[in-house]
PDB file of C-alpha atoms in Angstrom:
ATOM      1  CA  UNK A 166       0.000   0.000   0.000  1.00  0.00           C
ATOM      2  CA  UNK A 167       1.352   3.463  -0.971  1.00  0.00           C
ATOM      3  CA  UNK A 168       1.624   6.347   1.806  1.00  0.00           C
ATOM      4  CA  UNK A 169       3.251   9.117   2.059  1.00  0.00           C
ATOM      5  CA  UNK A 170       3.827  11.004   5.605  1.00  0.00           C
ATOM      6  CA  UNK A 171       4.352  14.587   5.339  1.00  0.00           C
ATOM      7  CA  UNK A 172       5.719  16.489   8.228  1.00  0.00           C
ATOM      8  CA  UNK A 173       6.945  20.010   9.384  1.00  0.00           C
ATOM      9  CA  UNK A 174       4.075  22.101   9.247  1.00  0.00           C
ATOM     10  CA  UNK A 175       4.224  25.155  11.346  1.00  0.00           C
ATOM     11  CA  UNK A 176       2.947  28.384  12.449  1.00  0.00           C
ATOM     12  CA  UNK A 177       6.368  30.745  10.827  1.00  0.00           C
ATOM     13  CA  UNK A 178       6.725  34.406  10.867  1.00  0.00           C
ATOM     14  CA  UNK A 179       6.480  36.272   7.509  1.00  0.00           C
ATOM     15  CA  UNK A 180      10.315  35.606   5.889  1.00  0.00           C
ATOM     16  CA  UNK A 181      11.058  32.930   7.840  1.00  0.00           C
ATOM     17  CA  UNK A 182      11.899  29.680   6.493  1.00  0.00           C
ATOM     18  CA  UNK A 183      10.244  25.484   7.135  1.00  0.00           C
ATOM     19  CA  UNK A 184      11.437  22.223   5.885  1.00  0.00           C
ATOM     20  CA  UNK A 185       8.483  19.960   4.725  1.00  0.00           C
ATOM     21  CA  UNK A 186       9.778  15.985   4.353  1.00  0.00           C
ATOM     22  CA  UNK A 187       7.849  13.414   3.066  1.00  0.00           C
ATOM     23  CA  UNK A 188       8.401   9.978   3.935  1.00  0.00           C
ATOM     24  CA  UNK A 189       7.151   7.418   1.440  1.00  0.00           C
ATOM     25  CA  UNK A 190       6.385   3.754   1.488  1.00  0.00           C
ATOM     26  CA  UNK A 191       5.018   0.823  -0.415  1.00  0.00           C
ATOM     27  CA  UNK A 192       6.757   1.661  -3.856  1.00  0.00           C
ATOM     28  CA  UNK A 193       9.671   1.697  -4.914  1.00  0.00           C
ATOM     29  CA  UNK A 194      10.231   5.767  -4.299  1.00  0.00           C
ATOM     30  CA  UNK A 195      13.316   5.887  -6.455  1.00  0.00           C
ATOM     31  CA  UNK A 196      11.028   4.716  -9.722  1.00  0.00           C
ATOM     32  CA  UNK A 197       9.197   7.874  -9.294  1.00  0.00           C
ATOM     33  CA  UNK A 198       9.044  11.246  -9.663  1.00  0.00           C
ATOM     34  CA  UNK A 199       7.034  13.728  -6.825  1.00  0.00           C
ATOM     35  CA  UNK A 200       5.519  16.802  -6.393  1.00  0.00           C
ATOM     36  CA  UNK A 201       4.273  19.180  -3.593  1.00  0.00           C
ATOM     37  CA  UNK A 202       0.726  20.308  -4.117  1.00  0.00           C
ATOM     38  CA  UNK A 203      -0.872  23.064  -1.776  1.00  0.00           C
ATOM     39  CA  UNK A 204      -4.231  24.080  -1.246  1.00  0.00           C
ATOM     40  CA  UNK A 205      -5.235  27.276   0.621  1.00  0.00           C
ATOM     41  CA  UNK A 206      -8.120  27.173   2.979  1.00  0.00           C
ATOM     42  CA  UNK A 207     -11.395  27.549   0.754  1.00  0.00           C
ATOM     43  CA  UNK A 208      -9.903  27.239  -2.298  1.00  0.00           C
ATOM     44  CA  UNK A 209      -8.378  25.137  -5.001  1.00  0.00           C
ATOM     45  CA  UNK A 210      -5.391  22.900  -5.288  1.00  0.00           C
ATOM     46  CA  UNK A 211      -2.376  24.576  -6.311  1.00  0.00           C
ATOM     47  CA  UNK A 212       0.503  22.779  -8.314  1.00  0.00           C
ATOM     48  CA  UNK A 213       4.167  23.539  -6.357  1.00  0.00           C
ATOM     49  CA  UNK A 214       7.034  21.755  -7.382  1.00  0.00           C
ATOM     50  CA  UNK A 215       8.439  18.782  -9.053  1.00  0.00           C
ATOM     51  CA  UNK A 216      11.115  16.671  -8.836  1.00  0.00           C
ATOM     52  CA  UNK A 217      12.277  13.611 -11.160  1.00  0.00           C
ATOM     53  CA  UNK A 218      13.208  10.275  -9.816  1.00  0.00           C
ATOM     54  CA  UNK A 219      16.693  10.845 -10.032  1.00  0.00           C
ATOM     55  CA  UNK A 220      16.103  14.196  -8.335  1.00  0.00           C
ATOM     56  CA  UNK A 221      18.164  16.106 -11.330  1.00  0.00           C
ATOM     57  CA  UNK A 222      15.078  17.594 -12.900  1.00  0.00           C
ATOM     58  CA  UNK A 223      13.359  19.746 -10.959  1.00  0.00           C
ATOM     59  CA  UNK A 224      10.190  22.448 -11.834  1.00  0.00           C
ATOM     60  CA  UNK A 225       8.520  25.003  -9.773  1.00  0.00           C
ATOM     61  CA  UNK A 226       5.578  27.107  -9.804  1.00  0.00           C
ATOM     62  CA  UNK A 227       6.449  31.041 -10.432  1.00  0.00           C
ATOM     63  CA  UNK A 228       5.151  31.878  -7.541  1.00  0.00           C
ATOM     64  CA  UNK A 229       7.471  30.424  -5.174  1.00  0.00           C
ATOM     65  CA  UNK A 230      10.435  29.968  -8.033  1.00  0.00           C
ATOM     66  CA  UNK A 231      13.610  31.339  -6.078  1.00  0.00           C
ATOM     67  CA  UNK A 232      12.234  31.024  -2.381  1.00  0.00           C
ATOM     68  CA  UNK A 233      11.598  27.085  -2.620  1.00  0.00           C
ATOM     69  CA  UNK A 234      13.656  24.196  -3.094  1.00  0.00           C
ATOM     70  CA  UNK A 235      12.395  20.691  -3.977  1.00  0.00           C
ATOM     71  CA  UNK A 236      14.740  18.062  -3.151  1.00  0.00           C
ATOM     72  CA  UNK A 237      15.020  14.022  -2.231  1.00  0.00           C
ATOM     73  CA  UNK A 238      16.830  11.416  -0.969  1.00  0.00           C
ATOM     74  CA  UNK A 239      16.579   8.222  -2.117  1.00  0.00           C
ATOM     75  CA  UNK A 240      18.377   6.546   0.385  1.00  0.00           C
ATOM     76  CA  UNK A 241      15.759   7.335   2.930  1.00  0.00           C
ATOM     77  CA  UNK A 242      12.656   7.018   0.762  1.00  0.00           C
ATOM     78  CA  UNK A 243      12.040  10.917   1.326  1.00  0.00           C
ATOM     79  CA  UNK A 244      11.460  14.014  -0.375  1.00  0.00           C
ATOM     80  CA  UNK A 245      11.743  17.219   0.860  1.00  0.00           C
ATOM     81  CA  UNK A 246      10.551  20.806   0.366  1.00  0.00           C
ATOM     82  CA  UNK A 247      12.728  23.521   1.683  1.00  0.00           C
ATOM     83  CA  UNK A 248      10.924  26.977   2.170  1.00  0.00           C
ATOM     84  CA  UNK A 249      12.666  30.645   2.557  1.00  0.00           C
ATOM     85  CA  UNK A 250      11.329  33.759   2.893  1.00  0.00           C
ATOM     86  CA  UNK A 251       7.948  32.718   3.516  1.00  0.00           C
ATOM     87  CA  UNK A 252       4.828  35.073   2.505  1.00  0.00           C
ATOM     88  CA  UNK A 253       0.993  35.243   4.235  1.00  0.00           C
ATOM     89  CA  UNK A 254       0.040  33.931   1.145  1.00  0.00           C
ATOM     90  CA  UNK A 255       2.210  30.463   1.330  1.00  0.00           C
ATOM     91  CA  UNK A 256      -0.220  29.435   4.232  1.00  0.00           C
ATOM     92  CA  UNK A 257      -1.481  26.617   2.952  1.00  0.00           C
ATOM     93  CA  UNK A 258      -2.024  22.744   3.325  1.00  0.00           C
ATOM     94  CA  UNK A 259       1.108  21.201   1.569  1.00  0.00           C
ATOM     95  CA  UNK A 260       0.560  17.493  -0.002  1.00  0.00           C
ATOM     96  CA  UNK A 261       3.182  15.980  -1.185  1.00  0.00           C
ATOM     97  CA  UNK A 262       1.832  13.338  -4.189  1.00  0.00           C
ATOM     98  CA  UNK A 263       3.749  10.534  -6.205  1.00  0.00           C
ATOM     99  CA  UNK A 264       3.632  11.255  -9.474  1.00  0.00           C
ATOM    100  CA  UNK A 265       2.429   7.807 -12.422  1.00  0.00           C
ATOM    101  CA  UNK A 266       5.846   7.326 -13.637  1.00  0.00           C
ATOM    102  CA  UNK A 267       9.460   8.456 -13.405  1.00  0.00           C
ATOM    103  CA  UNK A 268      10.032  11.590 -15.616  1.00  0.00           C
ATOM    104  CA  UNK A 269       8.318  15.173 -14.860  1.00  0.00           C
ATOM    105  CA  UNK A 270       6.581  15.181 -18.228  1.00  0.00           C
ATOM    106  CA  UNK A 271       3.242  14.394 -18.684  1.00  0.00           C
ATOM    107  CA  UNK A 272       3.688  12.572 -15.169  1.00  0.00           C
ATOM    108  CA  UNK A 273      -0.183  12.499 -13.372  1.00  0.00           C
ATOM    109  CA  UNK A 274      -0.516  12.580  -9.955  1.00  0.00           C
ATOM    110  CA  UNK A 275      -1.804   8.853  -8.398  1.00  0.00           C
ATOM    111  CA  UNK A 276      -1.267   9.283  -4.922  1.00  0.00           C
ATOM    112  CA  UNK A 277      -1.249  11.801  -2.046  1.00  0.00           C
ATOM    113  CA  UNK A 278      -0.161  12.501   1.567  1.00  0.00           C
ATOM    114  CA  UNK A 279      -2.684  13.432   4.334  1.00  0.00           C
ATOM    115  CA  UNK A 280      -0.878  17.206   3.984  1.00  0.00           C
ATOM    116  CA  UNK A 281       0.984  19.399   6.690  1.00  0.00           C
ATOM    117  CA  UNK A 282      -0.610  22.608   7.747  1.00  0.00           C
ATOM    118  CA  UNK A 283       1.491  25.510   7.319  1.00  0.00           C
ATOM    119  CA  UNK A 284       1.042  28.715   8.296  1.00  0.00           C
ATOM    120  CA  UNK A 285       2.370  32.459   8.046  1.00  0.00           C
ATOM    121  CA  UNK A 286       1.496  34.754  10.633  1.00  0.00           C
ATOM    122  CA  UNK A 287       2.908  37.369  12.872  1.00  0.00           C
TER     123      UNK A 287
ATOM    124  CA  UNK B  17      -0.002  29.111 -17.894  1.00  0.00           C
ATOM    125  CA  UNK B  18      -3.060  26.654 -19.368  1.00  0.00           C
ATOM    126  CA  UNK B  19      -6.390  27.614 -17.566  1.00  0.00           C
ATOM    127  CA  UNK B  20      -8.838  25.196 -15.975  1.00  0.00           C
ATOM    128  CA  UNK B  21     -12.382  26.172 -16.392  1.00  0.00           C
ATOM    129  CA  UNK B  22     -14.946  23.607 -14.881  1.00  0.00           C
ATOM    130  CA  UNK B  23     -18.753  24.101 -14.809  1.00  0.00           C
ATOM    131  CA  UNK B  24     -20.783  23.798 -12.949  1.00  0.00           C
ATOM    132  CA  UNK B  25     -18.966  25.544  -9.699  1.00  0.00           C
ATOM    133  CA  UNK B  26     -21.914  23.113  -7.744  1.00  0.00           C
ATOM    134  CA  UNK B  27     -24.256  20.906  -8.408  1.00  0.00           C
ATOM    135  CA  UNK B  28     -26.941  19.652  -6.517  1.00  0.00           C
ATOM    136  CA  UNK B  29     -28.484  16.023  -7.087  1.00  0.00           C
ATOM    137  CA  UNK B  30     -30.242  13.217  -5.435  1.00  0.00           C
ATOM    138  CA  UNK B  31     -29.228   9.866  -4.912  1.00  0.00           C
ATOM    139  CA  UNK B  32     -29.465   7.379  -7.738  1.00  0.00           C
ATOM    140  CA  UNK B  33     -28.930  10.411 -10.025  1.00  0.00           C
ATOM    141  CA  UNK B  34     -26.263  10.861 -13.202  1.00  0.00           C
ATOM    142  CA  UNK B  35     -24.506  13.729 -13.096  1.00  0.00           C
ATOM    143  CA  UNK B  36     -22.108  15.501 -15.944  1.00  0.00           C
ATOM    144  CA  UNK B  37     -19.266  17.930 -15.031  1.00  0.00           C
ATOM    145  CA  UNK B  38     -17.439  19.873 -17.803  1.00  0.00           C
ATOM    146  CA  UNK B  39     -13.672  21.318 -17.751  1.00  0.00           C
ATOM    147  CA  UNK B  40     -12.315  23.113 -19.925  1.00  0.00           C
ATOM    148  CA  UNK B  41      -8.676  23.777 -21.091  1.00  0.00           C
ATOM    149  CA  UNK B  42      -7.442  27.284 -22.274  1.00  0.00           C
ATOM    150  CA  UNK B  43      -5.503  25.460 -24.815  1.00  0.00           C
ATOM    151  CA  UNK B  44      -5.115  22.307 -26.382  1.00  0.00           C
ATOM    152  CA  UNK B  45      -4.219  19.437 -23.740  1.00  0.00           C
ATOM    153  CA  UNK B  46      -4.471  16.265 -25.513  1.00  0.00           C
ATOM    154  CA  UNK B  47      -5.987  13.514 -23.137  1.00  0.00           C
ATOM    155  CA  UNK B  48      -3.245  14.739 -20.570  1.00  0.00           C
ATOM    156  CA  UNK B  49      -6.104  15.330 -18.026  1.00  0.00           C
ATOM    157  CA  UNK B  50      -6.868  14.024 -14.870  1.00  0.00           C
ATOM    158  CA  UNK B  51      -9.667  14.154 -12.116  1.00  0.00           C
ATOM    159  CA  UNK B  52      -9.968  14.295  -8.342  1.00  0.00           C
ATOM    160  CA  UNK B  53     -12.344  13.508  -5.555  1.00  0.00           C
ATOM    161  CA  UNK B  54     -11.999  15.328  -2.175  1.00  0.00           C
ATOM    162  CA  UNK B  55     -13.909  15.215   0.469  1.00  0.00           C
ATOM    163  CA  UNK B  56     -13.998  17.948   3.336  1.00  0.00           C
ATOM    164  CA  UNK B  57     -10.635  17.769   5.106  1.00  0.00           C
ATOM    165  CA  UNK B  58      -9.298  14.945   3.603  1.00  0.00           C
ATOM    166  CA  UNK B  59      -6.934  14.965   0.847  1.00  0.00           C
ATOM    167  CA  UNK B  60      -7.567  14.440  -3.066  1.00  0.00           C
ATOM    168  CA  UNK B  61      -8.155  11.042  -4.106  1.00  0.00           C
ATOM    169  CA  UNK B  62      -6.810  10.316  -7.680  1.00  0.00           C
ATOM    170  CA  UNK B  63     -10.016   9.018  -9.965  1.00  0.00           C
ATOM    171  CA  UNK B  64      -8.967   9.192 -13.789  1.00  0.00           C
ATOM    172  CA  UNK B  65      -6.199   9.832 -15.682  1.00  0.00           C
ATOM    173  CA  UNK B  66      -4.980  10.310 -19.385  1.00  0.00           C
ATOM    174  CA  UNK B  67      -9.108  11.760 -19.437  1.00  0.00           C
ATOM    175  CA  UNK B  68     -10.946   7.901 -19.920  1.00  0.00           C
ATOM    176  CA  UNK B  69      -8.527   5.717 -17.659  1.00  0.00           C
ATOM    177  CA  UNK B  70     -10.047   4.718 -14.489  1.00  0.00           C
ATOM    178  CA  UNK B  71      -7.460   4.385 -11.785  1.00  0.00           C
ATOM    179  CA  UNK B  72      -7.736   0.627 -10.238  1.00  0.00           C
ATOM    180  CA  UNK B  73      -9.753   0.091  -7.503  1.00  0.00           C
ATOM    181  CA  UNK B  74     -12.037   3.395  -8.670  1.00  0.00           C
ATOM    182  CA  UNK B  75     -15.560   2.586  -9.379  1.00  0.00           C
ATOM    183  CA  UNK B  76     -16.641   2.257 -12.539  1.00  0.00           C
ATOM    184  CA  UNK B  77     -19.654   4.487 -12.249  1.00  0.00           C
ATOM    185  CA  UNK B  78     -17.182   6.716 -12.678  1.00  0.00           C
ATOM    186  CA  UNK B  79     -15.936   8.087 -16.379  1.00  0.00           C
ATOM    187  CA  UNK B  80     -13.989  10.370 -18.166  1.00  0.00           C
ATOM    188  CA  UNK B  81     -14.479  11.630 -21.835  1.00  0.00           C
ATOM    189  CA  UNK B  82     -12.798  13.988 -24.546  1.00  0.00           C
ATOM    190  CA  UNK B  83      -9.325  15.398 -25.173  1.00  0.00           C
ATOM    191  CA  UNK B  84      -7.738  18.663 -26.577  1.00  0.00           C
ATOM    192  CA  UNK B  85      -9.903  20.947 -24.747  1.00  0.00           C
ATOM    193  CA  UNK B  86     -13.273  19.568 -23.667  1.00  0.00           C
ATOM    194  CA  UNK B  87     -13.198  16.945 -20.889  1.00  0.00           C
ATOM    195  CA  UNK B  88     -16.122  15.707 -19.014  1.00  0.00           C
ATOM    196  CA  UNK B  89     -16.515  13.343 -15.967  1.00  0.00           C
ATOM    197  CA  UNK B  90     -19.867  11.387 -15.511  1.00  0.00           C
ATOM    198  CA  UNK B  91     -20.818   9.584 -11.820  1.00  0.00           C
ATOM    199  CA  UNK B  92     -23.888   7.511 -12.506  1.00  0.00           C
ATOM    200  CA  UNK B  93     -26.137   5.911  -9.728  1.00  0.00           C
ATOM    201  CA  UNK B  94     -25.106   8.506  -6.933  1.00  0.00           C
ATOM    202  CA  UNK B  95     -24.572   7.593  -3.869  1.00  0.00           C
ATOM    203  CA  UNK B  96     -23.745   9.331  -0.334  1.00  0.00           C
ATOM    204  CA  UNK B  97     -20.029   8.606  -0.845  1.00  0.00           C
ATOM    205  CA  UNK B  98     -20.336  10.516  -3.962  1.00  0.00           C
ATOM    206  CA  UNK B  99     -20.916  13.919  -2.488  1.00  0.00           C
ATOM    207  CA  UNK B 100     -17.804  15.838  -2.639  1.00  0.00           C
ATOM    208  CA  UNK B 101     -15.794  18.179  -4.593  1.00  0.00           C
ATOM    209  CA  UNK B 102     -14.016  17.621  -7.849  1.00  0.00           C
ATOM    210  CA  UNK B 103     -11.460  18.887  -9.511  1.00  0.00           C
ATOM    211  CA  UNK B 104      -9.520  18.422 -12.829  1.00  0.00           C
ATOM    212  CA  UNK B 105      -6.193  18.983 -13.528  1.00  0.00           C
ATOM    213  CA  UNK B 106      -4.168  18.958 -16.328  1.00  0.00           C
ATOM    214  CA  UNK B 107      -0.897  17.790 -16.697  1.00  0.00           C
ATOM    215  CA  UNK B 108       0.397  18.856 -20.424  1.00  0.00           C
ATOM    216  CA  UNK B 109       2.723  21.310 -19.590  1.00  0.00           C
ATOM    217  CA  UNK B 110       4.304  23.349 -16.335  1.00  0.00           C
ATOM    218  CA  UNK B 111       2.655  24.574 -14.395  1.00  0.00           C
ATOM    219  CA  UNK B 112      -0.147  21.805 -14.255  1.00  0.00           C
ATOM    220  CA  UNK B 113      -3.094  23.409 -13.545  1.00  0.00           C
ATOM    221  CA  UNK B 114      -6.346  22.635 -11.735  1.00  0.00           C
ATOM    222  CA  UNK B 115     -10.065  23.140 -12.217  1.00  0.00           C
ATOM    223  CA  UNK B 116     -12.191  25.771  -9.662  1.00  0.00           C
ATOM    224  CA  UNK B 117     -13.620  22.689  -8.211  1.00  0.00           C
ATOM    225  CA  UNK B 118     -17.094  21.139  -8.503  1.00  0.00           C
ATOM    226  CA  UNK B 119     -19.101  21.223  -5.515  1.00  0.00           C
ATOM    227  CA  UNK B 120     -22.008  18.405  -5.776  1.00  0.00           C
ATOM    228  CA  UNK B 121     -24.605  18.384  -2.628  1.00  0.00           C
ATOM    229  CA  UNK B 122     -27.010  16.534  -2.049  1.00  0.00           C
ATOM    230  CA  UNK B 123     -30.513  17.550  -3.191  1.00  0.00           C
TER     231      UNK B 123
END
């Protein structure tokens, strides 16, 4: 069976930083590629970052290109998603989801985590 | 960026209904489209992919139709497990891109 464990959701000041990981099981994670979905409170999913199985192709939304950093370690069957100079609008549910296949193109989404709650507030 | 339109934004039906929900792509997709079930504070639940494949274990009262720009995703025979939101996304080209969302209540 498939899960993925998200973790280090927080309440963070407005330009501070959080480390989301996501600890996956029941597949062989280093076959995949992953993303990080988020999804603001009353509204839509919203599309973050991906990362290829090999972790050396890596695509972000413009909206947090050059603050976030998508990242994973095969080894420990985790991915990771590294947040600076976090905004009010970042707060958000993050998901991290396992993409169908192992390249970032034209990859669905099949799975996804129970999410980590972050939040950006003075 | 490739915008999502879905209609309706809700939907309200009875049980044992069909229902139809449209989404629309700003641009050409191809059958790169996929749709989601999610119920209120639990996460997205993968349904179809590649617009017609049902994912395994998905009922198949569920379906998926078109490709390029019109997509549709019928539920026949509703049931209670049914009501939830749904969204589609498309995953041509960065940055996929998701549907408003679908709201369907019960009548």
């Amino acid at each position: 069976e498939v899960q993925l464990v998200e973790s280090g959701g927080d309440l963070v000041q407005p330009g501070g930083s959080l480390r989301l990981s996501c600890a996956a099981s029941g597949f062989t994670f280093s076959n995949y590629a992953m993303s990080w979905v988020r999804q603001a409170a009353g509204m839509g999913p919203e599309w973050v970052s991906v990362i290829s199985d090999s972790g050396d192709t890596t695509y972000y939304a413009d909206s947090v290109k050059g603050r976030f950093t998508i990242s994973r370690d095969n080894s420990k069957n985790t991915q990771y998603l590294q947040m600076n100079s976090l905004r009010a609008e970042d707060t958000a549910v993050y998901y991290c989801a396992k993409a169908g296949g192992s390249t970032v193109r034209g990859t669905r989404i099949d799975y996804w985590g129970q999410g980590t709650l972050v939040t950006v507030s003075s | 960026d490739i915008q999502m339109t879905q209609s309706p934004s809700s939907l309200s039906a009875s049980v044992g209904d069909r229902v139809t929900i449209t989404c629309r792509a700003s641009q050409g997709i191809s059958y790169f489209l996929a749709w989601f079930q999610q119920k209120p504070g639990k996460a997205p639940k993968s349904l179809i992919y590649a617009a017609t494949t049902l994912k395994g274990g998905v009922p198949s009262k569920f379906s998926g139709s078109g490709s390029g720009t019109e997509f549709t995703l019928t539920i026949s025979s509703l049931q209670p497990e049914d009501f939830a939101t749904y969204y589609c996304q498309q995953y041509y080209s960065y940055p996929y891109t998701f549907g408003q969302g679908t709201k369907l209540e019960i009548k």
